[in-house]
mmCIF file of C-alpha atoms in Angstrom:
data_model
loop_
_atom_site.group_PDB
_atom_site.id
_atom_site.type_symbol
_atom_site.label_atom_id
_atom_site.label_comp_id
_atom_site.label_asym_id
_atom_site.label_seq_id
_atom_site.Cartn_x
_atom_site.Cartn_y
_atom_site.Cartn_z
ATOM 1 C CA UNK H 1 -45.332 7.762 -1.008
ATOM 2 C CA UNK H 2 -42.383 7.847 -2.113
ATOM 3 C CA UNK H 3 -41.892 11.010 0.200
ATOM 4 C CA UNK H 4 -42.545 9.290 3.760
ATOM 5 C CA UNK H 5 -39.543 6.640 2.532
ATOM 6 C CA UNK H 6 -36.902 8.936 2.411
ATOM 7 C CA UNK H 7 -36.739 9.124 6.116
ATOM 8 C CA UNK H 8 -36.556 5.168 6.065
ATOM 9 C CA UNK H 9 -33.686 5.277 3.270
ATOM 10 C CA UNK H 10 -31.655 7.720 5.177
ATOM 11 C CA UNK H 11 -31.768 5.804 8.657
ATOM 12 C CA UNK H 12 -30.179 2.843 6.153
ATOM 13 C CA UNK H 13 -27.497 4.086 5.415
ATOM 14 C CA UNK H 14 -26.566 5.321 8.417
ATOM 15 C CA UNK H 15 -26.447 2.496 9.388
ATOM 16 C CA UNK H 16 -24.699 0.874 7.007
ATOM 17 C CA UNK H 17 -21.511 3.853 7.579
ATOM 18 C CA UNK H 18 -20.365 5.909 9.681
ATOM 19 C CA UNK H 19 -21.348 9.767 10.373
ATOM 20 C CA UNK H 20 -17.414 10.547 9.513
ATOM 21 C CA UNK H 21 -17.965 8.813 6.011
ATOM 22 C CA UNK H 22 -19.258 11.794 4.618
ATOM 23 C CA UNK H 23 -16.300 14.496 5.354
ATOM 24 C CA UNK H 24 -13.652 11.677 5.552
ATOM 25 C CA UNK H 25 -11.315 11.410 1.632
ATOM 26 C CA UNK H 26 -10.703 9.298 -0.603
ATOM 27 C CA UNK H 27 -8.256 6.389 0.583
ATOM 28 C CA UNK H 28 -5.858 5.414 -1.999
ATOM 29 C CA UNK H 29 -5.312 1.635 -3.170
ATOM 30 C CA UNK H 30 -2.400 1.410 -0.932
ATOM 31 C CA UNK H 31 -4.654 3.188 2.112
ATOM 32 C CA UNK H 32 -6.485 0.476 1.129
ATOM 33 C CA UNK H 33 -5.353 -1.673 1.374
ATOM 34 C CA UNK H 34 -3.573 -1.433 4.858
ATOM 35 C CA UNK H 35 -7.023 -0.585 5.558
ATOM 36 C CA UNK H 36 -8.318 -4.628 4.394
ATOM 37 C CA UNK H 37 -5.659 -6.203 5.944
ATOM 38 C CA UNK H 38 -7.433 -7.274 8.626
ATOM 39 C CA UNK H 39 -10.307 -9.425 6.418
ATOM 40 C CA UNK H 40 -6.874 -10.739 4.568
ATOM 41 C CA UNK H 41 -5.719 -12.051 7.660
ATOM 42 C CA UNK H 42 -9.197 -13.943 8.399
ATOM 43 C CA UNK H 43 -9.888 -14.886 5.453
ATOM 44 C CA UNK H 44 -5.927 -16.341 3.458
ATOM 45 C CA UNK H 45 -5.598 -18.754 2.003
ATOM 46 C CA UNK H 46 -2.743 -20.064 4.162
ATOM 47 C CA UNK H 47 -4.843 -20.327 6.847
ATOM 48 C CA UNK H 48 -7.570 -23.500 5.322
ATOM 49 C CA UNK H 49 -4.552 -25.599 4.696
ATOM 50 C CA UNK H 50 -6.091 -28.485 6.016
ATOM 51 C CA UNK H 51 -9.453 -27.128 4.410
ATOM 52 C CA UNK H 52 -9.324 -27.638 0.360
ATOM 53 C CA UNK H 53 -12.789 -27.176 -0.309
ATOM 54 C CA UNK H 54 -12.785 -23.264 1.529
ATOM 55 C CA UNK H 55 -9.298 -22.564 0.600
ATOM 56 C CA UNK H 56 -10.357 -22.799 -3.060
ATOM 57 C CA UNK H 57 -13.485 -20.572 -2.812
ATOM 58 C CA UNK H 58 -11.016 -18.109 -0.469
ATOM 59 C CA UNK H 59 -8.614 -18.346 -4.026
ATOM 60 C CA UNK H 60 -10.900 -17.680 -6.567
ATOM 61 C CA UNK H 61 -13.370 -14.521 -4.053
ATOM 62 C CA UNK H 62 -9.592 -12.994 -3.294
ATOM 63 C CA UNK H 63 -9.550 -13.086 -6.960
ATOM 64 C CA UNK H 64 -12.793 -11.413 -7.880
ATOM 65 C CA UNK H 65 -11.877 -8.500 -5.063
ATOM 66 C CA UNK H 66 -8.616 -7.867 -6.146
ATOM 67 C CA UNK H 67 -10.128 -7.255 -9.842
ATOM 68 C CA UNK H 68 -13.197 -4.990 -8.022
ATOM 69 C CA UNK H 69 -10.383 -3.127 -6.777
ATOM 70 C CA UNK H 70 -8.940 -2.164 -9.790
ATOM 71 C CA UNK H 71 -11.133 -1.176 -11.553
ATOM 72 C CA UNK H 72 -12.758 0.781 -8.939
ATOM 73 C CA UNK H 73 -9.730 2.902 -8.904
ATOM 74 C CA UNK H 74 -9.331 3.352 -12.794
ATOM 75 C CA UNK H 75 -10.413 6.421 -14.175
ATOM 76 C CA UNK H 76 -13.114 6.739 -15.573
ATOM 77 C CA UNK H 77 -14.962 4.085 -14.127
ATOM 78 C CA UNK H 78 -18.544 4.084 -13.711
ATOM 79 C CA UNK H 79 -20.654 2.418 -11.896
ATOM 80 C CA UNK H 80 -19.577 -1.587 -11.715
ATOM 81 C CA UNK H 81 -21.593 -4.978 -12.622
ATOM 82 C CA UNK H 82 -22.870 -5.788 -8.785
ATOM 83 C CA UNK H 83 -19.897 -8.660 -7.696
ATOM 84 C CA UNK H 84 -21.877 -11.395 -5.067
ATOM 85 C CA UNK H 85 -18.860 -13.056 -3.296
ATOM 86 C CA UNK H 86 -18.934 -15.747 -0.873
ATOM 87 C CA UNK H 87 -15.608 -16.558 2.387
ATOM 88 C CA UNK H 88 -14.864 -18.314 4.313
ATOM 89 C CA UNK H 89 -14.118 -16.015 7.643
ATOM 90 C CA UNK H 90 -11.465 -17.307 9.916
ATOM 91 C CA UNK H 91 -13.895 -16.933 14.297
ATOM 92 C CA UNK H 92 -13.307 -14.041 15.622
ATOM 93 C CA UNK H 93 -14.065 -12.959 19.346
ATOM 94 C CA UNK H 94 -16.618 -10.218 17.673
ATOM 95 C CA UNK H 95 -20.283 -11.561 17.584
ATOM 96 C CA UNK H 96 -21.165 -12.427 14.031
ATOM 97 C CA UNK H 97 -23.628 -10.476 11.801
ATOM 98 C CA UNK H 98 -26.827 -10.895 10.113
ATOM 99 C CA UNK H 99 -26.711 -12.638 6.832
ATOM 100 C CA UNK H 100 -23.634 -15.397 7.964
ATOM 101 C CA UNK H 101 -23.828 -18.244 9.904
ATOM 102 C CA UNK H 102 -22.915 -19.049 12.978
ATOM 103 C CA UNK H 103 -18.968 -20.354 13.120
ATOM 104 C CA UNK H 104 -18.633 -24.907 12.927
ATOM 105 C CA UNK H 105 -16.101 -26.783 14.155
ATOM 106 C CA UNK H 106 -13.158 -26.308 12.489
ATOM 107 C CA UNK H 107 -13.261 -22.568 13.564
ATOM 108 C CA UNK H 108 -14.497 -20.253 10.605
ATOM 109 C CA UNK H 109 -18.350 -19.324 9.251
ATOM 110 C CA UNK H 110 -19.414 -18.531 5.844
ATOM 111 C CA UNK H 111 -19.891 -15.045 4.581
ATOM 112 C CA UNK H 112 -21.536 -13.874 1.741
ATOM 113 C CA UNK H 113 -22.150 -10.688 0.280
ATOM 114 C CA UNK H 114 -22.827 -8.317 -2.702
ATOM 115 C CA UNK H 115 -20.235 -5.162 -3.796
ATOM 116 C CA UNK H 116 -21.761 -2.356 -5.349
ATOM 117 C CA UNK H 117 -20.236 0.195 -4.145
ATOM 118 C CA UNK H 118 -18.235 3.584 -6.282
ATOM 119 C CA UNK H 119 -15.765 3.899 -4.049
ATOM 120 C CA UNK H 120 -12.700 2.480 -2.317
ATOM 121 C CA UNK H 121 -13.638 3.301 1.266
ATOM 122 C CA UNK H 122 -17.092 2.664 1.153
ATOM 123 C CA UNK H 123 -15.979 -1.186 -0.458
ATOM 124 C CA UNK H 124 -13.876 -1.052 2.496
ATOM 125 C CA UNK H 125 -16.554 -0.041 4.835
ATOM 126 C CA UNK H 126 -18.914 -2.828 3.797
ATOM 127 C CA UNK H 127 -16.604 -5.629 3.377
ATOM 128 C CA UNK H 128 -15.109 -4.945 6.813
ATOM 129 C CA UNK H 129 -18.550 -5.283 8.401
ATOM 130 C CA UNK H 130 -19.703 -7.777 6.409
ATOM 131 C CA UNK H 131 -17.483 -9.856 8.364
ATOM 132 C CA UNK H 132 -18.073 -8.226 11.375
ATOM 133 C CA UNK H 133 -14.749 -7.332 11.076
ATOM 134 C CA UNK H 134 -13.740 -3.687 13.512
ATOM 135 C CA UNK H 135 -13.870 -0.578 11.400
ATOM 136 C CA UNK H 136 -11.899 1.776 13.899
ATOM 137 C CA UNK H 137 -8.174 1.665 12.606
ATOM 138 C CA UNK H 138 -9.897 3.746 8.755
ATOM 139 C CA UNK H 139 -10.682 6.865 11.613
ATOM 140 C CA UNK H 140 -6.845 6.454 11.519
ATOM 141 C CA UNK H 141 -5.974 7.572 7.491
ATOM 142 C CA UNK H 142 -8.551 10.468 7.655
ATOM 143 C CA UNK H 143 -7.311 13.467 9.358
ATOM 144 C CA UNK H 144 -9.504 15.495 11.683
ATOM 145 C CA UNK H 145 -12.250 12.792 11.345
ATOM 146 C CA UNK H 146 -13.813 11.755 13.777
ATOM 147 C CA UNK H 147 -13.209 14.656 16.108
ATOM 148 C CA UNK H 148 -13.294 17.503 14.165
ATOM 149 C CA UNK H 149 -15.439 16.397 10.830
ATOM 150 C CA UNK H 150 -17.164 19.098 10.070
ATOM 151 C CA UNK H 151 -14.083 22.072 11.086
ATOM 152 C CA UNK H 152 -13.790 22.114 6.579
ATOM 153 C CA UNK H 153 -17.634 22.791 5.877
ATOM 154 C CA UNK H 154 -17.912 26.116 4.338
ATOM 155 C CA UNK H 155 -19.872 28.185 7.388
ATOM 156 C CA UNK H 156 -19.526 25.699 9.921
ATOM 157 C CA UNK H 157 -19.038 26.667 13.562
ATOM 158 C CA UNK H 158 -15.803 26.052 14.703
ATOM 159 C CA UNK H 159 -16.595 24.023 17.651
ATOM 160 C CA UNK H 160 -16.769 20.520 19.427
ATOM 161 C CA UNK H 161 -19.525 18.203 17.505
ATOM 162 C CA UNK H 162 -22.038 15.821 20.148
ATOM 163 C CA UNK H 163 -22.597 13.464 18.574
ATOM 164 C CA UNK H 164 -25.101 11.132 19.006
ATOM 165 C CA UNK H 165 -24.993 8.239 21.388
ATOM 166 C CA UNK H 166 -26.038 5.729 18.045
ATOM 167 C CA UNK H 167 -22.736 6.858 16.588
ATOM 168 C CA UNK H 168 -21.065 5.674 19.079
ATOM 169 C CA UNK H 169 -22.913 2.717 19.298
ATOM 170 C CA UNK H 170 -21.676 0.991 15.075
ATOM 171 C CA UNK H 171 -17.951 2.412 15.449
ATOM 172 C CA UNK H 172 -16.562 1.652 18.570
ATOM 173 C CA UNK H 173 -15.461 4.838 19.053
ATOM 174 C CA UNK H 174 -15.188 5.993 22.879
ATOM 175 C CA UNK H 175 -18.315 8.161 23.912
ATOM 176 C CA UNK H 176 -16.085 10.897 25.820
ATOM 177 C CA UNK H 177 -19.445 11.497 28.047
ATOM 178 C CA UNK H 178 -19.306 8.456 29.058
ATOM 179 C CA UNK H 179 -15.123 8.358 30.152
ATOM 180 C CA UNK H 180 -14.895 8.583 33.217
ATOM 181 C CA UNK H 181 -11.021 10.099 32.799
ATOM 182 C CA UNK H 182 -12.388 12.399 30.594
ATOM 183 C CA UNK H 183 -12.903 15.413 33.556
ATOM 184 C CA UNK H 184 -9.727 14.649 35.216
ATOM 185 C CA UNK H 185 -6.881 14.519 31.817
ATOM 186 C CA UNK H 186 -4.356 16.310 31.866
ATOM 187 C CA UNK H 187 -2.562 17.562 28.940
ATOM 188 C CA UNK H 188 -0.340 15.486 27.803
ATOM 189 C CA UNK H 189 3.900 16.315 27.251
ATOM 190 C CA UNK H 190 6.251 14.486 25.583
ATOM 191 C CA UNK H 191 7.430 13.614 29.641
ATOM 192 C CA UNK H 192 5.215 12.182 30.881
ATOM 193 C CA UNK H 193 3.553 10.195 27.717
ATOM 194 C CA UNK H 194 7.411 8.426 28.078
ATOM 195 C CA UNK H 195 6.847 8.470 31.739
ATOM 196 C CA UNK H 196 3.774 6.583 31.595
ATOM 197 C CA UNK H 197 4.314 4.130 29.048
ATOM 198 C CA UNK H 198 8.419 3.251 29.380
ATOM 199 C CA UNK H 199 7.779 0.216 31.597
ATOM 200 C CA UNK H 200 5.081 -0.921 29.230
ATOM 201 C CA UNK H 201 7.269 -0.089 26.014
ATOM 202 C CA UNK H 202 9.707 -2.983 27.204
ATOM 203 C CA UNK H 203 7.698 -5.709 29.161
ATOM 204 C CA UNK H 204 6.216 -5.317 25.017
ATOM 205 C CA UNK H 205 10.172 -5.635 23.385
ATOM 206 C CA UNK H 206 10.904 -8.630 26.150
ATOM 207 C CA UNK H 207 7.513 -10.239 25.031
ATOM 208 C CA UNK H 208 8.412 -9.876 22.064
ATOM 209 C CA UNK H 209 11.925 -10.710 21.435
ATOM 210 C CA UNK H 210 11.915 -15.114 21.068
ATOM 211 C CA UNK H 211 9.006 -13.722 18.275
ATOM 212 C CA UNK H 212 12.471 -11.090 16.466
ATOM 213 C CA UNK H 213 15.515 -14.304 16.563
ATOM 214 C CA UNK H 214 12.741 -16.476 15.091
ATOM 215 C CA UNK H 215 12.478 -13.730 12.235
ATOM 216 C CA UNK H 216 15.853 -13.315 12.033
ATOM 217 C CA UNK H 217 16.061 -17.051 12.212
ATOM 218 C CA UNK H 218 13.644 -17.521 9.205
ATOM 219 C CA UNK H 219 14.869 -14.855 7.012
ATOM 220 C CA UNK H 220 18.741 -16.659 7.265
ATOM 221 C CA UNK H 221 17.152 -19.306 6.316
ATOM 222 C CA UNK H 222 15.066 -18.242 3.202
ATOM 223 C CA UNK H 223 18.369 -15.790 2.551
ATOM 224 C CA UNK H 224 20.578 -18.814 2.344
ATOM 225 C CA UNK H 225 18.430 -21.183 0.806
ATOM 226 C CA UNK H 226 17.227 -19.263 -2.335
ATOM 227 C CA UNK H 227 20.568 -17.664 -2.239
ATOM 228 C CA UNK H 228 19.474 -14.020 -2.293
ATOM 229 C CA UNK H 229 20.995 -10.929 -1.084
ATOM 230 C CA UNK H 230 18.534 -9.438 1.017
ATOM 231 C CA UNK H 231 14.669 -10.353 2.496
ATOM 232 C CA UNK H 232 12.493 -6.439 2.772
ATOM 233 C CA UNK H 233 9.778 -4.960 3.490
ATOM 234 C CA UNK H 234 7.393 -1.817 2.390
ATOM 235 C CA UNK H 235 5.702 -1.389 5.662
ATOM 236 C CA UNK H 236 5.246 -1.428 8.624
ATOM 237 C CA UNK H 237 3.720 -5.094 9.477
ATOM 238 C CA UNK H 238 4.043 -7.181 12.801
ATOM 239 C CA UNK H 239 6.573 -9.022 13.598
ATOM 240 C CA UNK H 240 4.005 -12.433 13.994
ATOM 241 C CA UNK H 241 2.369 -10.653 10.319
ATOM 242 C CA UNK H 242 6.392 -11.005 8.889
ATOM 243 C CA UNK H 243 6.697 -14.683 10.244
ATOM 244 C CA UNK H 244 3.780 -16.181 8.927
ATOM 245 C CA UNK H 245 4.905 -14.773 5.047
ATOM 246 C CA UNK H 246 8.446 -16.212 5.549
ATOM 247 C CA UNK H 247 6.942 -19.710 7.041
ATOM 248 C CA UNK H 248 4.411 -18.795 3.955
ATOM 249 C CA UNK H 249 6.979 -18.322 0.647
ATOM 250 C CA UNK H 250 9.367 -21.507 2.470
ATOM 251 C CA UNK H 251 6.395 -23.309 2.275
ATOM 252 C CA UNK H 252 6.507 -22.049 -1.087
ATOM 253 C CA UNK H 253 10.319 -23.065 -1.459
ATOM 254 C CA UNK H 254 9.708 -26.709 -0.473
ATOM 255 C CA UNK H 255 7.478 -27.637 -3.578
ATOM 256 C CA UNK H 256 9.344 -26.236 -6.391
ATOM 257 C CA UNK H 257 12.352 -24.868 -5.064
ATOM 258 C CA UNK H 258 14.459 -24.464 -8.116
ATOM 259 C CA UNK H 259 11.712 -22.830 -9.418
ATOM 260 C CA UNK H 260 11.723 -20.322 -6.852
ATOM 261 C CA UNK H 261 16.058 -21.029 -6.961
ATOM 262 C CA UNK H 262 15.684 -18.186 -10.060
ATOM 263 C CA UNK H 263 15.756 -15.577 -7.389
ATOM 264 C CA UNK H 264 19.256 -15.886 -6.429
ATOM 265 C CA UNK H 265 21.199 -12.981 -6.202
ATOM 266 C CA UNK H 266 17.791 -10.311 -6.017
ATOM 267 C CA UNK H 267 16.363 -9.028 -2.782
ATOM 268 C CA UNK H 268 12.599 -9.708 -2.145
ATOM 269 C CA UNK H 269 10.350 -7.119 -0.902
ATOM 270 C CA UNK H 270 7.287 -8.177 0.694
ATOM 271 C CA UNK H 271 4.104 -5.383 -0.683
ATOM 272 C CA UNK H 272 1.732 -4.431 -1.058
ATOM 273 C CA UNK H 273 1.259 -6.277 -6.171
ATOM 274 C CA UNK H 274 3.729 -8.975 -7.331
ATOM 275 C CA UNK H 275 6.335 -7.668 -10.204
ATOM 276 C CA UNK H 276 9.809 -6.710 -10.101
ATOM 277 C CA UNK H 277 10.150 -2.475 -9.249
ATOM 278 C CA UNK H 278 12.173 -0.332 -10.663
ATOM 279 C CA UNK H 279 15.549 -0.645 -9.984
ATOM 280 C CA UNK H 280 14.860 -4.828 -9.998
ATOM 281 C CA UNK H 281 13.883 -5.902 -6.489
ATOM 282 C CA UNK H 282 11.088 -8.913 -6.469
ATOM 283 C CA UNK H 283 7.937 -8.046 -5.309
ATOM 284 C CA UNK H 284 5.604 -10.073 -3.600
ATOM 285 C CA UNK H 285 2.445 -9.128 -3.016
ATOM 286 C CA UNK H 286 0.825 -10.816 0.737
ATOM 287 C CA UNK H 287 -2.541 -10.973 -0.575
ATOM 288 C CA UNK H 288 -1.643 -13.135 -3.594
ATOM 289 C CA UNK H 289 -1.519 -16.411 -2.781
ATOM 290 C CA UNK H 290 0.871 -19.373 -3.646
ATOM 291 C CA UNK H 291 -0.286 -19.822 -7.433
ATOM 292 C CA UNK H 292 0.502 -15.728 -8.536
ATOM 293 C CA UNK H 293 3.384 -16.439 -6.464
ATOM 294 C CA UNK H 294 5.408 -19.101 -8.236
ATOM 295 C CA UNK H 295 3.587 -17.583 -11.563
ATOM 296 C CA UNK H 296 6.126 -14.224 -11.342
ATOM 297 C CA UNK H 297 9.556 -16.782 -10.058
ATOM 298 C CA UNK H 298 8.855 -18.405 -13.462
ATOM 299 C CA UNK H 299 8.619 -14.957 -14.889
ATOM 300 C CA UNK H 300 11.470 -14.274 -13.762
ATOM 301 C CA UNK H 301 14.117 -14.589 -17.281
ATOM 302 C CA UNK H 302 11.880 -12.182 -18.976
ATOM 303 C CA UNK H 303 11.925 -9.786 -16.459
ATOM 304 C CA UNK H 304 16.058 -9.768 -16.563
ATOM 305 C CA UNK H 305 15.815 -9.259 -19.582
ATOM 306 C CA UNK H 306 13.676 -6.770 -19.680
ATOM 307 C CA UNK H 307 15.893 -4.850 -16.927
ATOM 308 C CA UNK H 308 18.268 -5.279 -19.391
ATOM 309 C CA UNK H 309 16.953 -2.937 -21.561
ATOM 310 C CA UNK H 310 15.777 -1.138 -18.835
ATOM 311 C CA UNK H 311 19.327 0.102 -18.435
ATOM 312 C CA UNK H 312 20.955 0.107 -22.128
ATOM 313 C CA UNK H 313 17.122 3.031 -22.824
ATOM 314 C CA UNK H 314 19.117 4.795 -19.598
ATOM 315 C CA UNK H 315 22.406 4.428 -21.331
ATOM 316 C CA UNK H 316 21.198 5.947 -24.165
ATOM 317 C CA UNK H 317 19.265 9.307 -22.395
ATOM 318 C CA UNK H 318 22.469 9.693 -20.592
ATOM 319 C CA UNK H 319 24.687 9.405 -24.475
ATOM 320 C CA UNK H 320 21.513 11.364 -25.957
ATOM 321 C CA UNK H 321 22.130 13.943 -22.712
ATOM 322 C CA UNK H 322 25.734 15.110 -22.177
ATOM 323 C CA UNK H 323 26.862 11.596 -20.291
ATOM 324 C CA UNK H 324 24.519 12.527 -16.993
ATOM 325 C CA UNK H 325 23.529 9.500 -15.450
ATOM 326 C CA UNK H 326 19.612 8.537 -15.419
ATOM 327 C CA UNK H 327 19.641 7.479 -11.968
ATOM 328 C CA UNK H 328 15.930 5.614 -9.383
ATOM 329 C CA UNK H 329 15.654 6.246 -6.073
ATOM 330 C CA UNK H 330 13.482 4.986 -4.381
ATOM 331 C CA UNK H 331 13.252 6.732 -1.079
ATOM 332 C CA UNK H 332 12.364 10.393 -3.400
ATOM 333 C CA UNK H 333 10.202 8.820 -6.438
ATOM 334 C CA UNK H 334 6.896 6.767 -6.545
ATOM 335 C CA UNK H 335 7.299 3.191 -6.038
ATOM 336 C CA UNK H 336 6.714 1.845 -9.996
ATOM 337 C CA UNK H 337 7.418 -1.595 -11.600
ATOM 338 C CA UNK H 338 9.699 -2.254 -13.865
ATOM 339 C CA UNK H 339 7.291 -2.084 -16.658
ATOM 340 C CA UNK H 340 5.584 1.324 -15.909
ATOM 341 C CA UNK H 341 9.377 2.618 -16.026
ATOM 342 C CA UNK H 342 10.817 1.365 -18.209
ATOM 343 C CA UNK H 343 8.336 2.947 -20.550
ATOM 344 C CA UNK H 344 8.860 6.614 -18.362
ATOM 345 C CA UNK H 345 11.944 5.610 -20.152
ATOM 346 C CA UNK H 346 10.813 4.928 -23.237
ATOM 347 C CA UNK H 347 8.703 7.693 -23.587
ATOM 348 C CA UNK H 348 11.268 10.093 -22.873
ATOM 349 C CA UNK H 349 14.273 9.398 -24.920
ATOM 350 C CA UNK H 350 11.434 9.049 -27.765
ATOM 351 C CA UNK H 351 11.039 13.157 -27.087
ATOM 352 C CA UNK H 352 15.158 13.318 -26.979
ATOM 353 C CA UNK H 353 15.360 11.252 -30.162
ATOM 354 C CA UNK H 354 13.031 13.199 -32.343
ATOM 355 C CA UNK H 355 14.741 16.945 -31.760
ATOM 356 C CA UNK H 356 18.304 16.257 -30.838
ATOM 357 C CA UNK H 357 20.004 18.177 -27.516
ATOM 358 C CA UNK H 358 22.794 20.217 -28.342
ATOM 359 C CA UNK H 359 25.104 18.252 -25.721
ATOM 360 C CA UNK H 360 29.069 17.984 -25.792
ATOM 361 C CA UNK H 361 30.110 14.550 -25.818
ATOM 362 C CA UNK H 362 29.975 13.873 -21.838
ATOM 363 C CA UNK H 363 30.375 17.757 -20.843
ATOM 364 C CA UNK H 364 27.449 16.179 -17.842
ATOM 365 C CA UNK H 365 29.882 13.868 -16.599
ATOM 366 C CA UNK H 366 29.169 13.095 -12.802
ATOM 367 C CA UNK H 367 25.842 14.774 -12.448
ATOM 368 C CA UNK H 368 22.497 13.273 -11.753
ATOM 369 C CA UNK H 369 18.973 13.288 -12.604
ATOM 370 C CA UNK H 370 15.521 11.148 -11.906
ATOM 371 C CA UNK H 371 11.836 10.799 -14.719
ATOM 372 C CA UNK H 372 8.905 12.012 -12.591
ATOM 373 C CA UNK H 373 6.066 11.539 -14.377
ATOM 374 C CA UNK H 374 4.081 14.514 -12.501
ATOM 375 C CA UNK H 375 5.872 17.262 -12.872
ATOM 376 C CA UNK H 376 5.998 19.856 -14.972
ATOM 377 C CA UNK H 377 8.585 21.422 -14.627
ATOM 378 C CA UNK H 378 12.669 20.342 -14.024
ATOM 379 C CA UNK H 379 14.177 21.236 -10.921
ATOM 380 C CA UNK H 380 16.981 20.574 -9.280
ATOM 381 C CA UNK H 381 17.045 19.406 -5.940
ATOM 382 C CA UNK H 382 18.936 19.746 -2.348
ATOM 383 C CA UNK H 383 21.033 16.373 -2.794
ATOM 384 C CA UNK H 384 21.947 17.704 -5.959
ATOM 385 C CA UNK H 385 20.842 15.213 -8.590
ATOM 386 C CA UNK H 386 18.039 17.149 -11.129
ATOM 387 C CA UNK H 387 14.398 16.915 -11.174
ATOM 388 C CA UNK H 388 13.323 16.045 -15.106
ATOM 389 C CA UNK H 389 9.286 15.073 -15.675
ATOM 390 C CA UNK H 390 9.219 13.320 -18.967
ATOM 391 C CA UNK H 391 7.187 15.988 -21.168
ATOM 392 C CA UNK H 392 9.008 18.551 -20.777
ATOM 393 C CA UNK H 393 10.464 20.697 -23.570
ATOM 394 C CA UNK H 394 13.801 19.967 -24.731
ATOM 395 C CA UNK H 395 14.810 23.390 -25.142
ATOM 396 C CA UNK H 396 13.953 24.795 -22.010
ATOM 397 C CA UNK H 397 15.452 21.069 -20.372
ATOM 398 C CA UNK H 398 19.023 22.328 -22.726
ATOM 399 C CA UNK H 399 18.722 26.100 -20.739
ATOM 400 C CA UNK H 400 17.422 24.474 -17.357
ATOM 401 C CA UNK H 401 19.970 21.485 -17.386
ATOM 402 C CA UNK H 402 23.255 24.007 -18.761
ATOM 403 C CA UNK H 403 22.296 27.242 -15.999
ATOM 404 C CA UNK H 404 22.293 24.886 -13.528
ATOM 405 C CA UNK H 405 24.996 22.735 -13.401
ATOM 406 C CA UNK H 406 27.271 24.277 -11.280
ATOM 407 C CA UNK H 407 25.585 24.631 -8.877
ATOM 408 C CA UNK H 408 24.341 20.546 -9.184
ATOM 409 C CA UNK H 409 28.053 19.430 -8.586
ATOM 410 C CA UNK H 410 28.177 21.284 -5.424
ATOM 411 C CA UNK H 411 26.059 19.948 -4.282
ATOM 412 C CA UNK H 412 26.907 16.510 -5.196
ATOM 413 C CA UNK H 413 29.777 17.345 -3.489
ATOM 414 C CA UNK H 414 28.496 18.133 -0.535
ATOM 415 C CA UNK H 415 26.644 14.976 -0.537
ATOM 416 C CA UNK H 416 29.519 13.171 -0.664
ATOM 417 C CA UNK H 417 31.305 14.759 2.648
#
């Protein structure tokens, strides 16, 4: 009897996940957050200010969803406990799917589903499908997913794939056979593309100018009100999205101005998680709600204390290594919180203190080094700084730095010029 159920089970799986899911790479945590942006925009509590009950439901469900996603990213995590969630989703033009209530007069509908997935990609797809949101943008996160999903499979011929019409109906992608331009389309060059899209780009730019001016005004007002050094965004969110984030911060400033002014002199960065960065920037997670932001600003004095301890630790390492300066280069190093970076420095310093390296005091003054946790051998970057792994053998470190010191100085001079 079970043999007859297998085709039905396979059919159900195909209806839940697109075909390209089985050939796509796993999503990282940052990519999962990026892929869920339409969902966050539809359920964010800030849009339910006049509906306190729905706002509270969404806040609690977002907390549980955040915990579920974090557990999925932990190494060694097995099957997670099924997590039922309820969200009030702002109404869109897309039709409601089964299991969802129709939109009410307030412009939102209730969506209930239970998470029981085992990886980030299937979780993201399940959430978006449950809320009747498009999954088309997820395909761009996986290279060669749509046109050639089976190319890397062993023993499979390298030829175009003929997909069933149900695949295009489910995913929303265009069927080339139904596209009249498919047969007359010519090869696109940079010049032809610019000619075809130049006027469109100019029109979009003109239409966005009022919103761009509004963004600049909000940024200047909040920078002056909170006495911030700068306001930045870690990702390339749209202008409307950025204005919405600044409006949200402005409302919080009206309620807790004294608390937020503890960030005076700092650079504020809208990013994927809240905290303080390795270089001392205040990070506001765009997924978090006002309560989380307020807690972060209240903890800033303790973050400033940790920042001072981190700088002392960098000076201690510099003294042990002949005066070489320990730096953190945002463009070249992974995004670390101040806690993660302090732990990295502390581990490296402890190894140096256990086995003292006989460097002449200040012999390496003027040179720079960065610490990394994902490299096994020390290296010299083309810009002149040393890239040193945390677990590097002290003896190997001494030999490498002394042998490359002159080349490093020349590279630094070349960079300055």
